[in-house]
XYZ file of N, CA, C and O in Angstrom:
476
model
N -52.192 -140.179 -68.673
C -51.905 -138.785 -68.997
C -51.289 -138.118 -67.773
O -51.807 -138.232 -66.680
N -50.189 -137.425 -67.980
C -49.525 -136.748 -66.867
C -49.188 -135.296 -67.194
O -48.266 -134.730 -66.623
N -49.919 -134.688 -68.100
C -49.642 -133.296 -68.457
C -50.035 -132.380 -67.303
O -51.071 -132.570 -66.658
N -49.207 -131.375 -67.083
C -49.449 -130.396 -66.024
C -49.343 -128.995 -66.612
O -48.379 -128.670 -67.297
N -50.347 -128.187 -66.347
C -50.302 -126.751 -66.634
C -50.140 -126.082 -65.274
O -50.862 -126.413 -64.332
N -49.185 -125.159 -65.159
C -48.943 -124.587 -63.833
C -48.891 -123.066 -63.847
O -48.616 -122.434 -64.869
N -49.181 -122.524 -62.681
C -49.041 -121.098 -62.395
C -48.298 -121.032 -61.066
O -48.742 -121.613 -60.073
N -47.182 -120.334 -61.027
C -46.389 -120.227 -59.800
C -46.347 -118.781 -59.322
O -46.159 -117.861 -60.112
N -46.521 -118.617 -58.034
C -46.363 -117.306 -57.420
C -47.410 -116.290 -57.830
O -47.106 -115.095 -57.884
N -48.635 -116.748 -58.091
C -49.710 -115.814 -58.425
C -50.048 -115.007 -57.177
O -50.476 -115.549 -56.167
N -49.818 -113.720 -57.245
C -49.996 -112.831 -56.088
C -51.342 -112.123 -56.216
O -51.563 -111.370 -57.173
N -52.218 -112.370 -55.228
C -53.556 -111.788 -55.244
C -53.911 -111.252 -53.857
O -53.603 -111.889 -52.857
N -54.586 -110.113 -53.797
C -55.023 -109.599 -52.500
C -56.288 -110.324 -52.037
O -57.141 -110.691 -52.857
N -56.397 -110.528 -50.716
C -57.578 -111.199 -50.172
C -57.864 -110.705 -48.766
O -56.950 -110.484 -47.971
N -59.132 -110.572 -48.476
C -59.564 -110.323 -47.104
C -59.762 -111.696 -46.480
O -60.742 -112.389 -46.781
N -58.798 -112.119 -45.670
C -58.827 -113.470 -45.110
C -58.096 -113.495 -43.779
O -57.123 -112.771 -43.597
N -58.602 -114.283 -42.869
C -57.943 -114.454 -41.583
C -58.926 -114.396 -40.436
O -60.035 -113.870 -40.582
N -58.511 -114.947 -39.310
C -59.372 -114.990 -38.126
C -59.046 -113.886 -37.126
O -59.862 -113.573 -36.265
N -57.885 -113.298 -37.241
C -57.462 -112.271 -36.277
C -57.977 -110.888 -36.681
O -58.107 -110.590 -37.868
N -58.249 -110.064 -35.701
C -58.754 -108.713 -35.967
C -57.860 -107.953 -36.935
O -58.351 -107.246 -37.820
N -56.562 -108.100 -36.779
C -55.623 -107.369 -37.644
C -55.748 -107.774 -39.109
O -55.341 -107.044 -39.997
N -56.314 -108.954 -39.381
C -56.459 -109.446 -40.746
C -57.811 -109.089 -41.368
O -58.007 -109.297 -42.560
N -58.716 -108.545 -40.599
C -60.072 -108.315 -41.071
C -60.313 -106.887 -41.550
O -61.392 -106.566 -42.021
N -59.311 -106.028 -41.470
C -59.494 -104.617 -41.812
C -59.139 -104.270 -43.253
O -59.681 -103.323 -43.811
N -58.232 -105.028 -43.831
C -57.788 -104.719 -45.199
C -57.282 -106.002 -45.854
O -56.825 -106.919 -45.166
N -57.343 -106.063 -47.162
C -56.802 -107.237 -47.859
C -55.307 -107.403 -47.605
O -54.586 -106.427 -47.387
N -54.879 -108.647 -47.608
C -53.457 -108.965 -47.494
C -53.076 -109.811 -48.705
O -53.930 -110.423 -49.340
N -51.799 -109.848 -49.048
C -51.407 -110.628 -50.223
C -51.443 -112.126 -49.952
O -51.101 -112.580 -48.856
N -51.871 -112.853 -50.944
C -51.768 -114.312 -50.961
C -50.886 -114.692 -52.139
O -50.883 -114.002 -53.162
N -50.177 -115.784 -52.008
C -49.409 -116.353 -53.114
C -49.985 -117.724 -53.418
O -50.129 -118.550 -52.510
N -50.313 -117.958 -54.679
C -50.864 -119.234 -55.096
C -49.905 -119.915 -56.060
O -49.420 -119.289 -57.015
N -49.622 -121.180 -55.779
C -48.903 -122.047 -56.699
C -49.898 -123.118 -57.117
O -50.452 -123.821 -56.259
N -50.126 -123.239 -58.410
C -51.196 -124.083 -58.921
C -50.630 -125.046 -59.963
O -49.929 -124.629 -60.888
N -50.937 -126.324 -59.813
C -50.590 -127.352 -60.795
C -51.891 -128.023 -61.196
O -52.599 -128.563 -60.347
N -52.215 -127.965 -62.487
C -53.480 -128.488 -62.982
C -53.225 -129.617 -63.967
O -52.489 -129.445 -64.942
N -53.834 -130.756 -63.725
C -53.704 -131.902 -64.617
C -54.688 -131.729 -65.768
O -55.879 -131.550 -65.552
N -54.147 -131.752 -66.992
C -54.951 -131.482 -68.174
C -54.302 -132.166 -69.369
O -53.085 -132.126 -69.519
N -55.096 -132.765 -70.213
C -54.574 -133.424 -71.412
C -54.256 -132.367 -72.476
O -55.156 -131.786 -73.068
N -52.971 -132.130 -72.693
C -52.525 -131.094 -73.621
C -52.406 -131.567 -75.066
O -52.064 -130.780 -75.950
N -52.696 -132.827 -75.338
C -52.454 -133.372 -76.677
C -53.298 -132.693 -77.754
O -52.795 -132.412 -78.845
N -54.548 -132.411 -77.473
C -55.400 -131.767 -78.481
C -54.888 -130.359 -78.774
O -54.767 -129.960 -79.932
N -54.568 -129.602 -77.725
C -54.041 -128.248 -77.920
C -52.710 -128.278 -78.662
O -52.463 -127.440 -79.539
N -51.880 -129.241 -78.342
C -50.585 -129.346 -79.024
C -50.768 -129.639 -80.505
O -50.019 -129.128 -81.343
N -51.767 -130.425 -80.811
C -52.031 -130.778 -82.207
C -52.658 -129.625 -82.985
O -52.290 -129.353 -84.119
N -53.589 -128.923 -82.349
C -54.305 -127.846 -83.053
C -53.598 -126.500 -82.983
O -53.846 -125.635 -83.799
N -52.749 -126.319 -81.978
C -52.085 -125.040 -81.727
C -53.108 -123.923 -81.496
O -52.877 -122.766 -81.834
N -54.255 -124.304 -80.882
C -55.350 -123.356 -80.647
C -55.588 -123.185 -79.150
O -55.743 -124.176 -78.424
N -55.633 -121.946 -78.713
C -55.887 -121.649 -77.304
C -57.216 -122.238 -76.839
O -57.333 -122.673 -75.695
N -58.194 -122.300 -77.711
C -59.509 -122.841 -77.345
C -59.432 -124.297 -76.897
O -60.297 -124.760 -76.155
N -58.380 -125.004 -77.294
C -58.213 -126.401 -76.917
C -57.317 -126.583 -75.697
O -57.109 -127.709 -75.243
N -56.794 -125.500 -75.186
C -55.842 -125.554 -74.074
C -56.515 -125.163 -72.760
O -57.601 -124.589 -72.741
N -55.840 -125.463 -71.665
C -56.236 -124.932 -70.367
C -55.557 -123.566 -70.267
O -54.350 -123.476 -70.108
N -56.323 -122.525 -70.410
C -55.816 -121.152 -70.510
C -55.425 -120.634 -69.129
O -56.269 -120.245 -68.335
N -54.121 -120.625 -68.836
C -53.666 -120.209 -67.511
C -53.964 -118.739 -67.221
O -54.168 -118.364 -66.076
N -54.012 -117.903 -68.260
C -54.387 -116.508 -68.023
C -55.851 -116.416 -67.592
O -56.181 -115.686 -66.648
N -56.722 -117.169 -68.242
C -58.134 -117.184 -67.854
C -58.301 -117.712 -66.434
O -59.115 -117.186 -65.659
N -57.535 -118.743 -66.076
C -57.590 -119.278 -64.713
C -57.176 -118.201 -63.715
O -57.855 -117.968 -62.714
N -56.070 -117.517 -63.980
C -55.575 -116.509 -63.036
C -56.549 -115.340 -62.903
O -56.775 -114.844 -61.792
N -57.135 -114.910 -63.998
C -58.112 -113.808 -63.937
C -59.377 -114.224 -63.187
O -59.926 -113.444 -62.400
N -59.827 -115.447 -63.413
C -61.029 -115.930 -62.725
C -60.781 -116.060 -61.228
O -61.624 -115.697 -60.412
N -59.620 -116.585 -60.855
C -59.288 -116.687 -59.434
C -59.172 -115.307 -58.793
O -59.638 -115.101 -57.671
N -58.568 -114.356 -59.484
C -58.448 -112.996 -58.963
C -59.826 -112.403 -58.706
O -60.075 -111.805 -57.646
N -60.732 -112.574 -59.647
C -62.095 -112.068 -59.490
C -62.808 -112.763 -58.334
O -63.444 -112.117 -57.506
N -62.694 -114.080 -58.281
C -63.355 -114.842 -57.224
C -62.828 -114.454 -55.842
O -63.597 -114.160 -54.923
N -61.512 -114.438 -55.687
C -60.907 -114.153 -54.383
C -61.225 -112.734 -53.928
O -61.435 -112.485 -52.750
N -61.313 -111.805 -54.855
C -61.649 -110.419 -54.508
C -63.049 -110.306 -53.908
O -63.332 -109.360 -53.167
N -63.913 -111.261 -54.193
C -65.288 -111.227 -53.703
C -65.490 -112.016 -52.405
O -66.597 -112.043 -51.869
N -64.454 -112.663 -51.916
C -64.593 -113.494 -50.720
C -64.107 -112.774 -49.482
O -63.361 -111.794 -49.565
N -64.519 -113.293 -48.337
C -63.980 -112.813 -47.059
C -63.951 -113.969 -46.057
O -64.389 -113.853 -44.928
N -63.401 -115.099 -46.502
C -63.309 -116.281 -45.662
C -62.423 -116.014 -44.454
O -61.492 -115.212 -44.512
N -62.696 -116.726 -43.396
C -61.825 -116.688 -42.225
C -60.608 -117.581 -42.427
O -59.491 -117.207 -42.088
N -60.831 -118.761 -42.988
C -59.765 -119.754 -43.077
C -59.203 -119.885 -44.488
O -59.960 -119.953 -45.470
N -57.892 -119.985 -44.579
C -57.227 -120.223 -45.857
C -57.606 -121.612 -46.376
O -57.644 -121.841 -47.588
N -57.930 -122.538 -45.484
C -58.379 -123.866 -45.892
C -59.661 -123.786 -46.722
O -59.806 -124.489 -47.728
N -60.586 -122.938 -46.302
C -61.846 -122.768 -47.030
C -61.585 -122.164 -48.400
O -62.134 -122.622 -49.411
N -60.751 -121.150 -48.447
C -60.420 -120.510 -49.716
C -59.768 -121.497 -50.676
O -60.121 -121.561 -51.854
N -58.824 -122.274 -50.185
C -58.140 -123.249 -51.033
C -59.121 -124.264 -51.597
O -59.082 -124.579 -52.791
N -60.008 -124.768 -50.773
C -60.989 -125.757 -51.221
C -61.886 -125.182 -52.312
O -62.135 -125.831 -53.340
N -62.360 -123.961 -52.117
C -63.249 -123.332 -53.104
C -62.521 -123.029 -54.408
O -63.080 -123.210 -55.497
N -61.269 -122.600 -54.329
C -60.495 -122.325 -55.543
C -60.197 -123.607 -56.313
O -60.284 -123.632 -57.548
N -59.872 -124.676 -55.610
C -59.623 -125.956 -56.277
C -60.886 -126.430 -56.987
O -60.831 -126.871 -58.139
N -62.023 -126.328 -56.318
C -63.288 -126.738 -56.927
C -63.592 -125.901 -58.170
O -64.037 -126.426 -59.188
N -63.329 -124.608 -58.105
C -63.545 -123.716 -59.246
C -62.711 -124.161 -60.447
O -63.208 -124.239 -61.568
N -61.458 -124.477 -60.219
C -60.574 -124.900 -61.313
C -61.067 -126.207 -61.928
O -61.103 -126.358 -63.148
N -61.470 -127.140 -61.093
C -61.947 -128.429 -61.591
C -63.242 -128.286 -62.373
O -63.398 -128.873 -63.447
N -64.174 -127.516 -61.856
C -65.497 -127.449 -62.485
C -65.553 -126.478 -63.662
O -66.203 -126.768 -64.662
N -64.895 -125.345 -63.575
C -65.005 -124.336 -64.625
C -63.993 -124.500 -65.761
O -64.234 -124.021 -66.862
N -62.870 -125.147 -65.482
C -61.816 -125.218 -66.495
C -61.514 -126.632 -66.973
O -60.667 -126.827 -67.831
N -62.197 -127.613 -66.419
C -62.053 -128.974 -66.905
C -60.755 -129.656 -66.547
O -60.406 -130.674 -67.157
N -60.038 -129.132 -65.573
C -58.839 -129.823 -65.117
C -59.258 -131.156 -64.491
O -60.306 -131.254 -63.860
N -58.447 -132.182 -64.671
C -58.739 -133.501 -64.100
C -58.249 -133.619 -62.667
O -58.703 -134.462 -61.905
N -57.322 -132.760 -62.303
C -56.787 -132.724 -60.946
C -56.140 -131.382 -60.709
O -55.756 -130.690 -61.655
N -56.028 -131.005 -59.445
C -55.384 -129.740 -59.106
C -54.622 -129.892 -57.796
O -55.104 -130.518 -56.851
N -53.409 -129.377 -57.787
C -52.627 -129.213 -56.561
C -52.508 -127.709 -56.353
O -52.045 -126.988 -57.247
N -52.925 -127.270 -55.205
C -52.985 -125.833 -54.938
C -52.320 -125.526 -53.614
O -52.673 -126.108 -52.588
N -51.358 -124.631 -53.650
C -50.701 -124.144 -52.445
C -51.086 -122.679 -52.284
O -50.887 -121.877 -53.202
N -51.666 -122.341 -51.137
C -52.049 -120.967 -50.832
C -51.214 -120.512 -49.649
O -51.290 -121.094 -48.559
N -50.408 -119.486 -49.846
C -49.511 -118.977 -48.812
C -49.904 -117.568 -48.409
O -50.293 -116.752 -49.255
N -49.794 -117.305 -47.111
C -49.993 -115.959 -46.570
C -48.619 -115.447 -46.114
O -48.174 -115.746 -45.021
N -47.937 -114.667 -46.960
C -46.571 -114.260 -46.632
C -46.461 -113.229 -45.508
O -45.367 -113.042 -44.976
N -47.538 -112.597 -45.135
C -47.467 -111.579 -44.082
C -48.175 -112.004 -42.796
O -48.362 -111.198 -41.896
N -48.542 -113.273 -42.677
C -49.321 -113.728 -41.534
C -48.518 -113.779 -40.237
O -49.029 -113.426 -39.176
N -47.277 -114.220 -40.307
C -46.419 -114.304 -39.130
C -45.143 -113.510 -39.361
O -44.484 -113.688 -40.394
N -44.801 -112.676 -38.413
C -43.621 -111.824 -38.564
C -42.331 -112.634 -38.659
O -41.395 -112.220 -39.336
N -42.279 -113.790 -38.016
C -41.026 -114.561 -37.982
C -41.042 -115.760 -38.931
O -40.255 -116.680 -38.772
N -41.922 -115.739 -39.942
C -41.973 -116.815 -40.939
C -42.093 -116.216 -42.335
O -42.730 -115.176 -42.516
N -41.493 -116.888 -43.300
C -41.597 -116.416 -44.684
C -43.029 -116.500 -45.185
O -43.470 -115.644 -45.937
N -43.758 -117.528 -44.755
C -45.152 -117.692 -45.156
C -45.771 -118.827 -44.357
O -45.065 -119.682 -43.820
N -47.082 -118.803 -44.288
C -47.866 -119.914 -43.753
C -48.972 -120.200 -44.749
O -49.265 -119.368 -45.614
N -49.607 -121.340 -44.646
C -50.701 -121.622 -45.556
C -51.042 -123.088 -45.610
O -50.717 -123.848 -44.698
N -51.673 -123.469 -46.705
C -52.080 -124.849 -46.897
C -51.752 -125.280 -48.327
O -51.649 -124.439 -49.229
N -51.629 -126.566 -48.498
C -51.450 -127.161 -49.815
C -52.415 -128.334 -49.906
O -52.437 -129.192 -49.025
N -53.242 -128.340 -50.959
C -54.230 -129.397 -51.114
C -54.112 -130.021 -52.500
O -53.580 -129.394 -53.428
N -54.641 -131.211 -52.638
C -54.717 -131.894 -53.922
C -56.138 -132.416 -54.071
O -56.650 -133.096 -53.178
N -56.771 -132.095 -55.184
C -58.127 -132.556 -55.463
C -58.173 -133.115 -56.869
O -57.425 -132.693 -57.747
N -59.076 -134.039 -57.088
C -59.162 -134.691 -58.385
C -58.121 -135.784 -58.480
O -57.634 -136.287 -57.472
N -57.746 -136.129 -59.684
C -56.852 -137.255 -59.920
C -55.510 -136.794 -60.470
O -55.459 -135.958 -61.364
N -54.432 -137.376 -59.962
C -53.101 -137.121 -60.491
C -52.425 -138.409 -60.944
O -51.234 -138.451 -61.131
N -53.215 -139.463 -61.132
C -52.614 -140.738 -61.551
C -52.763 -140.943 -63.039
O -53.481 -140.292 -63.718
Protein backbone atom coordinates (compact mmCIF):
# COMPACT_ATOMS: atom_id res chain seq x y z
CA UNK A 1 0.00 0.00 0.00
CA UNK A 2 1.39 3.39 -0.96
CA UNK A 3 -1.56 5.74 -0.46
CA UNK A 4 -0.67 9.16 0.89
CA UNK A 5 -2.97 11.76 2.43
CA UNK A 6 -1.23 15.12 2.65
CA UNK A 7 -1.53 18.59 4.10
CA UNK A 8 0.83 21.24 2.73
CA UNK A 9 1.63 24.61 4.23
CA UNK A 10 -0.51 24.29 7.35
CA UNK A 11 0.17 27.58 9.13
CA UNK A 12 -0.18 27.46 12.92
CA UNK A 13 1.00 29.77 15.70
CA UNK A 14 3.30 28.29 18.35
CA UNK A 15 5.25 29.40 21.36
CA UNK A 16 8.53 27.69 20.49
CA UNK A 17 12.22 28.43 20.55
CA UNK A 18 15.24 28.68 22.80
CA UNK A 19 16.00 32.38 22.36
CA UNK A 20 14.47 35.07 24.56
CA UNK A 21 12.95 36.78 21.53
CA UNK A 22 11.00 33.58 20.77
CA UNK A 23 9.57 33.09 24.25
CA UNK A 24 7.38 36.21 24.46
CA UNK A 25 4.76 35.54 21.81
CA UNK A 26 3.71 32.80 19.41
CA UNK A 27 5.39 32.69 16.02
CA UNK A 28 4.10 31.04 12.85
CA UNK A 29 5.02 27.49 11.98
CA UNK A 30 4.45 25.84 8.62
CA UNK A 31 3.73 22.12 8.56
CA UNK A 32 3.92 19.86 5.53
CA UNK A 33 2.46 16.47 6.39
CA UNK A 34 2.37 13.22 4.39
CA UNK A 35 0.44 10.40 6.03
CA UNK A 36 0.48 6.80 4.83
CA UNK A 37 -3.06 5.43 4.95
CA UNK A 38 -4.97 2.74 3.07
CA UNK A 39 -7.58 4.71 1.11
CA UNK A 40 -9.24 1.69 -0.52
CA UNK A 41 -12.07 1.33 2.02
CA UNK A 42 -12.89 5.05 1.88
CA UNK A 43 -12.76 4.99 -1.91
CA UNK A 44 -15.18 2.09 -1.97
CA UNK A 45 -17.63 3.46 0.60
CA UNK A 46 -17.31 7.16 -0.27
CA UNK A 47 -17.69 7.79 3.49
CA UNK A 48 -15.60 10.25 5.48
CA UNK A 49 -15.76 7.87 8.46
CA UNK A 50 -13.57 5.45 6.48
CA UNK A 51 -11.03 8.07 5.44
CA UNK A 52 -8.12 9.78 7.14
CA UNK A 53 -9.84 13.13 7.70
CA UNK A 54 -7.24 15.81 6.93
CA UNK A 55 -9.46 18.53 8.40
CA UNK A 56 -9.68 16.62 11.69
CA UNK A 57 -5.90 16.15 11.64
CA UNK A 58 -5.29 19.87 11.06
CA UNK A 59 -7.73 20.93 13.79
CA UNK A 60 -6.25 18.46 16.28
CA UNK A 61 -2.71 19.63 15.54
CA UNK A 62 -3.78 23.28 15.89
CA UNK A 63 -5.31 22.54 19.29
CA UNK A 64 -2.31 20.50 20.43
CA UNK A 65 0.32 23.02 19.27
CA UNK A 66 -1.58 25.90 20.89
CA UNK A 67 -1.16 24.15 24.25
CA UNK A 68 2.59 23.53 23.97
CA UNK A 69 5.61 25.65 24.75
CA UNK A 70 8.49 23.42 23.67
CA UNK A 71 11.96 24.85 23.30
CA UNK A 72 12.93 22.68 20.35
CA UNK A 73 11.15 22.22 17.03
CA UNK A 74 12.53 18.66 17.12
CA UNK A 75 10.43 17.91 20.21
CA UNK A 76 7.32 19.42 18.65
CA UNK A 77 7.78 17.44 15.43
CA UNK A 78 8.22 14.17 17.32
CA UNK A 79 5.09 14.74 19.42
CA UNK A 80 2.99 15.75 16.39
CA UNK A 81 4.11 12.69 14.42
CA UNK A 82 3.24 10.43 17.35
CA UNK A 83 -0.19 12.10 17.64
CA UNK A 84 -0.95 11.45 13.97
CA UNK A 85 0.13 7.81 14.21
CA UNK A 86 -1.72 7.02 17.42
CA UNK A 87 -4.90 9.10 17.11
CA UNK A 88 -5.58 8.86 13.38
CA UNK A 89 -4.32 5.40 12.48
CA UNK A 90 -1.80 6.51 9.89
CA UNK A 91 0.74 3.75 9.16
CA UNK A 92 3.52 6.27 8.59
CA UNK A 93 4.06 10.01 8.67
CA UNK A 94 6.55 12.39 7.10
CA UNK A 95 6.42 15.73 8.82
CA UNK A 96 8.26 18.92 7.97
CA UNK A 97 8.03 21.72 10.54
CA UNK A 98 9.38 25.09 9.39
CA UNK A 99 9.92 28.30 11.33
CA UNK A 100 9.72 31.00 8.63
CA UNK A 101 10.61 33.88 10.95
CA UNK A 102 13.48 32.26 12.89
CA UNK A 103 16.36 33.71 10.85
CA UNK A 104 16.26 37.07 9.13
CA UNK A 105 18.44 35.89 6.23
CA UNK A 106 16.67 32.55 5.57
CA UNK A 107 13.27 31.69 4.15
CA UNK A 108 12.79 29.11 6.90
CA UNK A 109 14.53 26.71 9.24
CA UNK A 110 13.20 23.55 10.81
CA UNK A 111 13.20 19.79 10.80
CA UNK A 112 11.78 17.00 8.70
CA UNK A 113 11.13 13.59 10.24
CA UNK A 114 9.69 10.26 9.14
CA UNK A 115 8.02 7.88 11.59
CA UNK A 116 6.22 4.62 11.05
CA UNK A 117 6.42 2.73 7.78
CA UNK A 118 6.52 4.03 4.22
CA UNK A 119 7.28 0.73 2.49
